Coordinates of N, CA and C in Angstrom, one line a residue:
G16 N 134.9 46.6 107.9 CA 134.3 47.9 108.2 C 133.2 47.9 109.2
R17 N 132.8 48.9 109.6 CA 131.7 48.9 110.6 C 130.4 49.0 109.9
S18 N 129.4 49.1 110.6 CA 128.1 49.2 110.0 C 128.0 50.4 109.1
K19 N 127.4 50.1 108.0 CA 127.4 51.2 107.0 C 126.6 52.4 107.5
G20 N 127.3 53.6 107.2 CA 126.6 54.8 107.6 C 126.5 55.0 109.0
A21 N 127.4 54.6 109.8 CA 127.2 54.6 111.3 C 127.5 56.0 111.9
G22 N 127.9 57.0 111.1 CA 128.0 58.3 111.6 C 129.4 58.7 112.0
G23 N 129.6 60.0 112.3 CA 130.9 60.5 112.6 C 131.2 60.6 114.1
M24 N 132.5 60.9 114.4 CA 132.9 61.0 115.8 C 132.7 62.4 116.3
G25 N 132.4 62.5 117.6 CA 132.3 63.8 118.3 C 133.6 64.4 118.7
F26 N 133.8 65.7 118.6 CA 135.1 66.3 119.0 C 134.8 67.5 119.9
S27 N 135.7 67.7 120.8 CA 135.6 68.9 121.7 C 136.8 69.8 121.5
E28 N 136.5 71.1 121.7 CA 137.6 72.1 121.5 C 138.3 72.3 122.9
A29 N 139.7 72.4 122.8 CA 140.4 72.7 124.0 C 140.2 74.1 124.4
D30 N 140.0 74.3 125.7 CA 139.6 75.7 126.0 C 140.9 76.6 126.2
G31 N 142.0 75.9 126.4 CA 143.3 76.7 126.5 C 143.3 77.6 127.7
A32 N 142.6 77.4 128.8 CA 142.5 78.3 129.9 C 143.8 78.5 130.6
D33 N 144.7 77.5 130.6 CA 145.9 77.6 131.4 C 147.1 77.9 130.5
R34 N 146.9 78.4 129.3 CA 148.1 78.6 128.4 C 148.7 80.0 128.7
G35 N 147.9 81.0 129.2 CA 148.5 82.3 129.3 C 149.0 82.5 130.7
G36 N 149.5 83.7 131.0 CA 150.0 84.0 132.3 C 149.1 85.0 133.1
K37 N 147.9 85.2 132.6 CA 147.0 86.2 133.3 C 146.6 85.7 134.7
T38 N 146.2 86.7 135.4 CA 145.7 86.5 136.8 C 144.5 85.6 136.8
G39 N 144.5 84.6 137.6 CA 143.3 83.7 137.7 C 143.5 82.4 136.9
S40 N 144.6 82.3 136.1 CA 144.7 81.1 135.3 C 145.0 79.9 136.2
G41 N 145.6 80.1 137.3 CA 145.8 78.9 138.2 C 144.5 78.4 138.8
R42 N 143.6 79.3 139.1 CA 142.3 78.9 139.6 C 141.5 78.1 138.6
M43 N 141.6 78.6 137.3 CA 140.9 77.9 136.3 C 141.5 76.6 136.0
S44 N 142.8 76.5 136.1 CA 143.4 75.2 135.9 C 143.0 74.2 136.9
S45 N 142.9 74.7 138.2 CA 142.5 73.9 139.3 C 141.1 73.3 139.1
E46 N 140.2 74.2 138.7 CA 138.8 73.8 138.4 C 138.8 72.8 137.3
S47 N 139.6 73.0 136.3 CA 139.6 72.0 135.2 C 140.1 70.6 135.7
Q48 N 141.1 70.6 136.6 CA 141.6 69.4 137.1 C 140.5 68.7 138.0
Q49 N 139.8 69.5 138.7 CA 138.7 69.0 139.6 C 137.6 68.3 138.7
N50 N 137.3 69.0 137.6 CA 136.3 68.4 136.7 C 136.7 67.1 136.1
Q51 N 138.0 67.1 135.8 CA 138.6 65.9 135.2 C 138.6 64.7 136.2
D52 N 138.9 65.0 137.5 CA 138.9 64.0 138.5 C 137.5 63.5 138.7
R53 N 136.5 64.4 138.7 CA 135.1 64.0 138.9 C 134.7 63.1 137.8
R54 N 135.0 63.4 136.5 CA 134.6 62.6 135.4 C 135.3 61.2 135.5
E55 N 136.5 61.1 136.0 CA 137.2 59.9 136.2 C 136.5 59.0 137.3
R56 N 136.1 59.7 138.4 CA 135.4 58.9 139.4 C 134.1 58.4 138.9
L57 N 133.3 59.2 138.1 CA 132.1 58.7 137.6 C 132.3 57.6 136.6
R58 N 133.4 57.7 135.8 CA 133.6 56.6 134.9 C 133.9 55.3 135.6
K59 N 134.7 55.3 136.6 CA 135.1 54.1 137.4 C 133.8 53.6 138.1
L60 N 133.0 54.4 138.6 CA 131.8 54.0 139.3 C 130.8 53.3 138.3
A61 N 130.7 53.9 137.1 CA 129.9 53.4 136.0 C 130.4 52.0 135.6
L62 N 131.7 51.8 135.5 CA 132.2 50.6 135.1 C 131.9 49.5 136.0
E63 N 131.8 49.8 137.3 CA 131.5 48.8 138.3 C 130.0 48.5 138.4
T64 N 129.1 49.5 138.1 CA 127.7 49.3 138.3 C 126.8 49.1 137.1
V65 N 127.3 49.5 135.9 CA 126.5 49.5 134.7 C 126.8 48.2 133.9
D66 N 125.7 47.5 133.5 CA 125.8 46.4 132.6 C 125.6 46.8 131.2
L67 N 126.7 46.9 130.4 CA 126.6 47.4 129.1 C 125.8 46.5 128.2
N68 N 125.7 45.3 128.5 CA 124.9 44.4 127.7 C 123.4 44.7 127.7
K69 N 123.0 45.5 128.7 CA 121.6 45.9 128.8 C 121.4 47.3 128.2
D70 N 122.4 47.9 127.7 CA 122.3 49.3 127.1 C 121.9 49.1 125.7
P71 N 120.7 49.6 125.3 CA 120.3 49.4 123.9 C 121.0 50.2 122.9
Y72 N 121.8 51.1 123.3 CA 122.6 52.0 122.4 C 124.0 51.6 122.3
F73 N 124.5 50.6 123.1 CA 125.9 50.2 123.1 C 126.1 49.0 122.1
M74 N 127.1 49.2 121.3 CA 127.4 48.1 120.3 C 128.9 47.9 120.1
R75 N 129.4 46.7 120.2 CA 130.7 46.4 119.8 C 130.8 46.1 118.3
N76 N 131.6 46.7 117.5 CA 131.7 46.4 116.1 C 132.8 45.5 115.8
H77 N 132.9 45.0 114.6 CA 133.9 44.0 114.2 C 135.3 44.6 114.1
L78 N 135.5 45.9 114.3 CA 136.8 46.5 114.4 C 137.4 46.5 115.8
G79 N 136.6 46.1 116.8 CA 137.1 46.1 118.1 C 136.9 47.4 118.9
T80 N 136.2 48.3 118.3 CA 135.8 49.6 119.0 C 134.3 49.5 119.3
Y81 N 133.8 50.6 120.0 CA 132.5 50.6 120.5 C 131.7 51.8 119.9
E82 N 130.4 51.6 119.7 CA 129.6 52.6 119.1 C 128.4 52.9 120.0
C83 N 128.1 54.2 120.0 CA 126.8 54.7 120.6 C 125.8 54.8 119.4
K84 N 124.8 53.9 119.3 CA 123.9 53.9 118.2 C 122.9 55.1 118.3
L85 N 122.8 55.7 119.5 CA 121.9 56.9 119.6 C 122.6 58.1 119.1
C86 N 123.9 58.4 119.4 CA 124.6 59.6 119.0 C 125.5 59.4 117.8
L87 N 125.6 58.1 117.4 CA 126.5 57.8 116.2 C 127.9 58.2 116.4
T88 N 128.4 57.8 117.6 CA 129.8 58.1 117.9 C 130.6 56.8 118.1
I89 N 131.9 56.9 118.0 CA 132.8 55.7 118.1 C 133.7 55.9 119.4
H90 N 133.9 54.9 120.1 CA 134.7 54.9 121.3 C 135.7 53.8 121.4
S91 N 136.9 54.1 121.9 CA 138.0 53.2 121.9 C 137.9 52.1 122.9
N92 N 137.2 52.4 124.0 CA 137.0 51.3 125.1 C 135.7 51.6 125.8
E93 N 135.4 50.7 126.7 CA 134.1 50.7 127.4 C 134.1 52.0 128.4
G94 N 135.2 52.3 129.0 CA 135.2 53.4 129.9 C 135.0 54.7 129.1
N95 N 135.5 54.8 127.9 CA 135.3 56.0 127.1 C 133.8 56.1 126.7
Y96 N 133.2 55.0 126.4 CA 131.8 55.0 126.1 C 130.9 55.4 127.3
L97 N 131.3 54.9 128.4 CA 130.5 55.2 129.6 C 130.6 56.7 130.0
A98 N 131.8 57.2 129.8 CA 132.0 58.7 130.0 C 131.1 59.5 129.1
H99 N 131.0 59.0 127.8 CA 130.2 59.6 126.8 C 128.7 59.6 127.3
T100 N 128.2 58.5 127.9 CA 126.8 58.4 128.3 C 126.5 59.4 129.4
Q101 N 127.5 59.8 130.1 CA 127.2 60.8 131.2 C 127.3 62.2 130.7
G102 N 127.7 62.4 129.5 CA 127.9 63.8 128.9 C 126.6 64.4 128.5
K103 N 126.6 65.7 128.2 CA 125.5 66.5 127.8 C 124.9 66.0 126.5
R104 N 125.7 65.6 125.5 CA 125.2 65.3 124.2 C 124.3 64.0 124.3
H105 N 124.8 63.0 125.0 CA 124.1 61.7 125.1 C 122.8 61.9 125.9
Q106 N 122.9 62.7 127.0 CA 121.7 62.9 127.8 C 120.6 63.7 127.0
T107 N 121.1 64.6 126.3 CA 120.1 65.4 125.4 C 119.4 64.6 124.4
N108 N 120.2 63.7 123.8 CA 119.6 62.8 122.8 C 118.6 61.8 123.4
I109 N 118.9 61.3 124.6 CA 118.0 60.4 125.3 C 116.7 61.2 125.6
A110 N 116.8 62.4 126.0 CA 115.6 63.2 126.3 C 114.8 63.4 125.0
R111 N 115.5 63.7 123.9 CA 114.7 63.9 122.6 C 114.1 62.6 122.2
R112 N 114.8 61.4 122.3 CA 114.3 60.2 121.9 C 113.0 59.8 122.8
S113 N 113.1 60.1 124.1 CA 112.0 59.8 125.0 C 110.8 60.6 124.6
A114 N 111.0 61.9 124.3 CA 109.9 62.8 124.0 C 109.3 62.3 122.6
R115 N 110.1 62.0 121.7 CA 109.6 61.5 120.4 C 108.8 60.2 120.5
D116 N 109.3 59.3 121.3 CA 108.6 58.0 121.5 C 107.3 58.2 122.2
A117 N 107.3 59.1 123.2 CA 106.0 59.4 123.9 C 105.0 60.0 122.9
Y118 N 105.4 60.9 122.1 CA 104.5 61.5 121.1 C 104.0 60.5 120.1
E119 N 104.9 59.6 119.6 CA 104.5 58.6 118.6 C 103.5 57.6 119.2
A120 N 103.8 57.2 120.5 CA 102.9 56.3 121.2 C 101.5 56.9 121.4
Q121 N 101.5 58.2 121.7 CA 100.2 59.0 121.8 C 99.5 59.0 120.5
Q122 N 100.2 59.2 119.4 CA 99.6 59.3 118.1 C 99.0 57.9 117.7
A123 N 99.8 56.8 118.1 CA 99.4 55.5 117.7 C 98.1 55.1 118.5
S124 N 98.0 55.6 119.7 CA 96.9 55.2 120.6 C 95.6 55.8 120.1
A125 N 95.7 56.7 119.2 CA 94.5 57.3 118.6 C 93.8 56.5 117.5
V126 N 94.6 55.4 117.1 CA 94.0 54.5 116.1 C 93.6 53.2 116.8
P127 N 92.3 52.9 117.0 CA 91.9 51.7 117.7 C 92.3 50.4 117.0
G128 N 92.8 49.5 117.9 CA 93.2 48.2 117.3 C 94.6 48.1 116.8
H129 N 95.3 49.3 116.7 CA 96.6 49.3 116.1 C 97.7 49.8 117.1
V130 N 97.4 49.8 118.3 CA 98.3 50.5 119.3 C 99.6 49.8 119.4
A131 N 99.6 48.5 119.7 CA 100.8 47.7 120.0 C 101.7 47.6 118.7
K132 N 101.1 47.4 117.6 CA 101.8 47.2 116.3 C 102.5 48.5 115.9
A133 N 101.8 49.6 116.0 CA 102.3 50.9 115.6 C 103.5 51.4 116.6
A134 N 103.3 51.1 117.9 CA 104.3 51.5 118.8 C 105.6 50.8 118.6
R135 N 105.5 49.5 118.3 CA 106.7 48.7 118.2 C 107.5 49.1 117.0
K136 N 106.8 49.5 115.9 CA 107.5 49.9 114.7 C 108.2 51.2 114.7
T137 N 107.8 52.0 115.7 CA 108.4 53.4 115.7 C 109.7 53.5 116.5
V138 N 110.0 52.5 117.4 CA 111.1 52.6 118.3 C 112.3 51.8 117.7
K139 N 113.2 52.4 117.0 CA 114.3 51.8 116.4 C 115.5 52.0 117.3
I140 N 116.4 51.0 117.4 CA 117.6 51.1 118.3 C 118.9 51.2 117.5
G141 N 118.8 51.4 116.2 CA 120.0 51.5 115.4 C 120.3 50.3 114.5
R142 N 121.5 50.2 113.9 CA 121.9 49.2 113.0 C 122.5 48.0 113.8
P143 N 122.3 46.8 113.3 CA 122.9 45.6 114.0 C 124.4 45.5 113.6
G144 N 125.2 44.9 114.3 CA 126.6 44.6 114.0 C 126.6 43.4 113.0
Y145 N 127.6 43.4 112.1 CA 127.7 42.4 111.0 C 129.1 42.1 110.6
R146 N 129.3 41.0 110.0 CA 130.6 40.6 109.3 C 130.3 40.0 108.0
V147 N 131.1 40.4 107.0 CA 130.9 39.9 105.6 C 132.2 39.2 105.2
T148 N 132.2 38.0 104.7 CA 133.4 37.3 104.3 C 133.3 36.9 102.9
K149 N 134.3 37.2 102.0 CA 134.3 36.8 100.6 C 135.0 35.4 100.6
Q150 N 134.4 34.5 99.8 CA 135.0 33.2 99.8 C 135.0 32.7 98.3
R151 N 135.7 31.5 98.1 CA 135.6 30.8 96.8 C 135.5 29.3 97.1
D152 N 134.5 28.7 96.4 CA 134.3 27.3 96.6 C 135.4 26.5 96.0
P153 N 136.2 25.8 96.8 CA 137.4 25.1 96.3 C 137.0 24.0 95.2
A154 N 135.8 23.5 95.3 CA 135.4 22.4 94.4 C 135.0 23.0 93.0
T155 N 134.2 24.0 93.0 CA 133.6 24.6 91.8 C 134.3 25.9 91.3
G156 N 135.0 26.5 92.2 CA 135.6 27.8 91.8 C 134.7 29.0 91.9
Q157 N 133.4 28.7 92.4 CA 132.4 29.8 92.4 C 132.8 30.8 93.6
R158 N 132.5 32.1 93.3 CA 132.7 33.1 94.3 C 131.4 33.0 95.2
S159 N 131.7 33.3 96.5 CA 130.5 33.3 97.4 C 130.7 34.4 98.5
L160 N 129.6 34.8 99.1 CA 129.6 35.8 100.2 C 128.9 35.2 101.4
L161 N 129.5 35.4 102.6 CA 128.9 34.9 103.8 C 128.6 36.1 104.7
F162 N 127.4 36.3 105.1 CA 126.9 37.4 106.0 C 126.6 36.8 107.4
L163 N 127.1 37.4 108.4 CA 126.8 37.1 109.8 C 126.3 38.4 110.4
I164 N 125.1 38.4 110.9 CA 124.5 39.6 111.5 C 124.0 39.3 112.9
D165 N 124.4 40.2 113.8 CA 124.0 40.0 115.2 C 122.8 40.8 115.6
Y166 N 121.8 40.2 116.3 CA 120.6 40.8 116.7 C 120.4 40.5 118.2
P167 N 121.2 41.0 119.1 CA 121.1 40.6 120.5 C 119.8 41.2 121.2
E168 N 119.2 42.2 120.6 CA 118.0 42.8 121.2 C 116.8 42.6 120.4
I169 N 116.8 41.6 119.5 CA 115.6 41.4 118.6 C 114.4 41.1 119.4
D170 N 113.2 41.6 118.9 CA 111.9 41.4 119.7 C 111.7 39.9 119.8
E171 N 111.2 39.6 121.0 CA 110.9 38.2 121.3 C 109.9 37.5 120.3
G172 N 110.2 36.3 119.9 CA 109.3 35.6 118.9 C 109.6 35.9 117.5
L173 N 110.4 36.9 117.2 CA 110.7 37.3 115.8 C 112.0 36.6 115.3
Q174 N 112.2 36.6 114.0 CA 113.4 36.2 113.4 C 113.7 37.1 112.2
P175 N 114.9 37.4 111.8 CA 115.2 38.3 110.7 C 114.6 37.8 109.4
R176 N 114.3 38.7 108.5 CA 113.8 38.4 107.2 C 114.7 39.1 106.1
H177 N 114.8 38.5 105.0 CA 115.7 39.1 103.9 C 115.0 39.0 102.6
R178 N 115.4 39.9 101.7 CA 114.9 39.9 100.3 C 115.9 40.6 99.4
F179 N 115.8 40.3 98.1 CA 116.7 41.0 97.1 C 116.0 42.2 96.6
M180 N 116.8 43.2 96.3 CA 116.2 44.5 95.7 C 117.1 44.9 94.5
S181 N 116.5 45.3 93.4 CA 117.2 45.7 92.2 C 117.7 47.1 92.4
A182 N 118.7 47.5 91.6 CA 119.2 48.9 91.7 C 118.2 49.9 91.3
Y183 N 117.2 49.5 90.5 CA 116.2 50.4 90.1 C 115.1 50.6 91.2
E184 N 115.0 49.7 92.1 CA 114.0 49.8 93.1 C 114.4 50.7 94.3
Q185 N 115.7 50.7 94.6 CA 116.2 51.5 95.7 C 116.2 52.9 95.3
K186 N 116.2 53.8 96.4 CA 116.2 55.3 96.1 C 117.3 56.0 96.8
V187 N 118.3 55.2 97.4 CA 119.3 55.8 98.2 C 120.5 56.2 97.3
E188 N 120.9 55.4 96.4 CA 122.1 55.6 95.6 C 121.7 55.8 94.1
P189 N 122.6 56.4 93.3 CA 122.3 56.5 91.9 C 122.2 55.1 91.3
V190 N 121.4 54.9 90.3 CA 121.1 53.5 89.8 C 122.4 53.0 89.0
D191 N 122.8 51.8 89.4 CA 123.9 51.2 88.8 C 123.5 49.7 88.5
R192 N 123.2 49.4 87.3 CA 122.7 48.1 87.0 C 123.7 46.9 87.2
K193 N 124.9 47.2 87.5 CA 125.9 46.2 87.8 C 125.8 45.6 89.2
F194 N 124.9 46.3 90.0 CA 124.8 45.8 91.4 C 123.3 45.6 91.7
Q195 N 123.1 44.8 92.8 CA 121.8 44.5 93.4 C 122.0 44.6 94.9
Y196 N 120.9 44.5 95.7 CA 121.0 44.7 97.1 C 120.3 43.6 97.8
I197 N 120.9 43.2 99.0 CA 120.2 42.2 99.9 C 119.8 43.0 101.1
L198 N 118.5 43.0 101.4 CA 118.0 43.7 102.6 C 117.7 42.7 103.7
V199 N 118.1 43.0 104.9 CA 117.8 42.2 106.1 C 117.1 43.0 107.1
A200 N 116.0 42.6 107.6 CA 115.2 43.4 108.6 C 114.9 42.5 109.8
A201 N 114.9 43.2 111.0 CA 114.5 42.5 112.2 C 114.2 43.6 113.2
E202 N 112.9 43.7 113.7 CA 112.6 44.7 114.7 C 113.3 44.4 116.0
P203 N 113.7 45.4 116.8 CA 113.5 46.8 116.6 C 114.7 47.5 115.9
Y204 N 115.5 46.7 115.1 CA 116.7 47.3 114.5 C 116.3 48.0 113.1
E205 N 117.1 48.9 112.7 CA 117.0 49.4 111.4 C 117.3 48.4 110.3
T206 N 116.6 48.4 109.2 CA 116.9 47.5 108.1 C 118.2 47.9 107.5
I207 N 119.1 46.9 107.2 CA 120.3 47.1 106.6 C 120.4 46.5 105.2
A208 N 121.2 47.1 104.3 CA 121.3 46.6 102.9 C 122.7 46.4 102.5
F209 N 123.0 45.3 101.8 CA 124.3 44.9 101.3 C 124.3 45.0 99.8
K210 N 125.3 45.7 99.3 CA 125.4 45.9 97.8 C 126.3 44.8 97.2
V211 N 125.7 44.0 96.3 CA 126.5 42.9 95.8 C 126.4 42.9 94.2
P212 N 127.3 42.2 93.5 CA 127.2 42.2 92.1 C 125.9 41.7 91.6
N213 N 125.4 42.3 90.5 CA 124.1 41.9 89.9 C 124.3 40.7 89.0
R214 N 124.7 39.6 89.5 CA 124.9 38.4 88.8 C 124.0 37.3 89.2
E215 N 123.8 36.3 88.4 CA 122.8 35.2 88.8 C 123.3 34.5 90.0
I216 N 122.3 34.3 91.0 CA 122.6 33.5 92.2 C 122.3 32.1 92.0
D217 N 123.2 31.2 92.5 CA 123.0 29.8 92.4 C 122.1 29.4 93.6
T218 N 120.9 28.9 93.2 CA 119.9 28.7 94.2 C 119.8 27.2 94.7
A219 N 120.8 26.4 94.3 CA 120.9 25.0 94.8 C 121.0 25.0 96.3
A220 N 120.5 23.9 96.9 CA 120.3 23.9 98.4 C 121.6 24.1 99.1
D221 N 122.7 23.6 98.5 CA 124.0 23.7 99.2 C 124.8 24.9 98.7
K222 N 124.2 25.8 97.9 CA 124.8 27.0 97.5 C 124.2 28.3 98.0
F223 N 122.9 28.2 98.4 CA 122.3 29.3 99.0 C 121.5 28.9 100.3
F224 N 121.8 29.5 101.4 CA 121.1 29.1 102.6 C 121.1 30.2 103.6
T225 N 120.1 30.1 104.5 CA 120.0 31.1 105.6 C 119.8 30.3 106.9
N226 N 120.2 30.9 108.0 CA 120.0 30.2 109.3 C 119.8 31.3 110.4
W227 N 118.9 31.1 111.3 CA 118.7 31.9 112.5 C 119.0 31.1 113.7
D228 N 120.1 31.5 114.4 CA 120.5 30.8 115.6 C 119.8 31.5 116.8
R229 N 118.9 30.9 117.4 CA 118.1 31.5 118.5 C 118.9 31.6 119.8
E230 N 120.0 30.9 119.9 CA 120.8 31.0 121.1 C 121.8 32.1 121.0
S231 N 122.6 32.2 119.9 CA 123.5 33.3 119.8 C 122.9 34.5 119.2
L232 N 121.6 34.4 118.7 CA 120.9 35.5 118.1 C 121.7 36.1 116.9
T233 N 122.2 35.2 116.1 CA 123.0 35.6 114.9 C 122.3 35.0 113.7
F234 N 122.1 35.9 112.7 CA 121.5 35.5 111.4 C 122.6 35.2 110.4
T235 N 122.6 34.1 109.7 CA 123.6 33.7 108.7 C 122.9 33.6 107.3
L236 N 123.6 34.2 106.3 CA 123.2 34.1 105.0 C 124.4 33.8 104.1
Q237 N 124.4 32.8 103.3 CA 125.5 32.5 102.4 C 124.9 32.3 101.0
L238 N 125.6 32.9 100.0 CA 125.2 32.8 98.6 C 126.4 32.5 97.7
H239 N 126.1 31.8 96.6 CA 127.2 31.6 95.6 C 126.7 32.2 94.3
F240 N 127.6 32.8 93.5 CA 127.3 33.3 92.2 C 127.6 32.2 91.2
K241 N 126.7 32.1 90.2 CA 126.9 31.0 89.2 C 128.1 31.3 88.3
D242 N 128.4 32.6 88.1 CA 129.5 33.0 87.2 C 130.8 32.8 88.0
K243 N 131.6 31.8 87.5 CA 132.9 31.5 88.2 C 133.9 32.6 87.9
R244 N 133.7 33.4 86.9 CA 134.7 34.4 86.5 C 134.5 35.7 87.1
L245 N 133.6 35.7 88.1 CA 133.2 37.0 88.7 C 134.4 37.8 89.3
D246 N 134.5 39.0 88.9 CA 135.6 39.8 89.4 C 135.1 40.9 90.3
A247 N 134.0 41.5 90.0 CA 133.5 42.7 90.7 C 132.9 42.3 92.0
M248 N 133.7 42.3 93.0 CA 133.2 42.0 94.4 C 133.3 43.3 95.2
P249 N 132.2 43.8 95.7 CA 132.2 45.1 96.4 C 133.0 45.0 97.7
P250 N 133.6 46.2 98.1 CA 134.4 46.2 99.3 C 133.6 46.0 100.5

């Protein structure tokens, strides 16, 4: 699945301008074709000149599709994403984000000694991409979960942090004591939470570990449950 809560897709209505036989429908159809040709030329130009790896809102998810983290839209290929970035919705959201960031930076500057810290915490670029794999230890039969989280735009000098949270501590979902949460945070990304069974974790050195790869900018966390008969594994 893709990042949790990544939002819905945008849809546009067909104008149906060339369906009828009224006078002027040919001219409208011609204008529509011209607009379509113009969008195609812009898309090809963007593909040649834009480096998507430097776009803070562009994300490849593990389903093989692409997401705009600003508008929360999904796109089937890079060209489709680029066409979206040139549209009114994306440009409007960029203007709103810039205005909000400028306002928050101005507010932060009013507090002496806290300018840099406050400004960094206010600019979020969306959720990171991740992969979760369910496994079973062949030697012990223990169930395990492997989390791989990508942070290509993480702030320099930082590394992701994680912690466990009980169902009673969180305020997002109805309390269910059968589950607990693993939170992973790294600026400037939004904090993400994974819902896992509320069973005892095996804390032995070879059963629970984390790793931050500074080259691939990937955070790894693997855990094993002590209960070998564990059946409730979340989707």
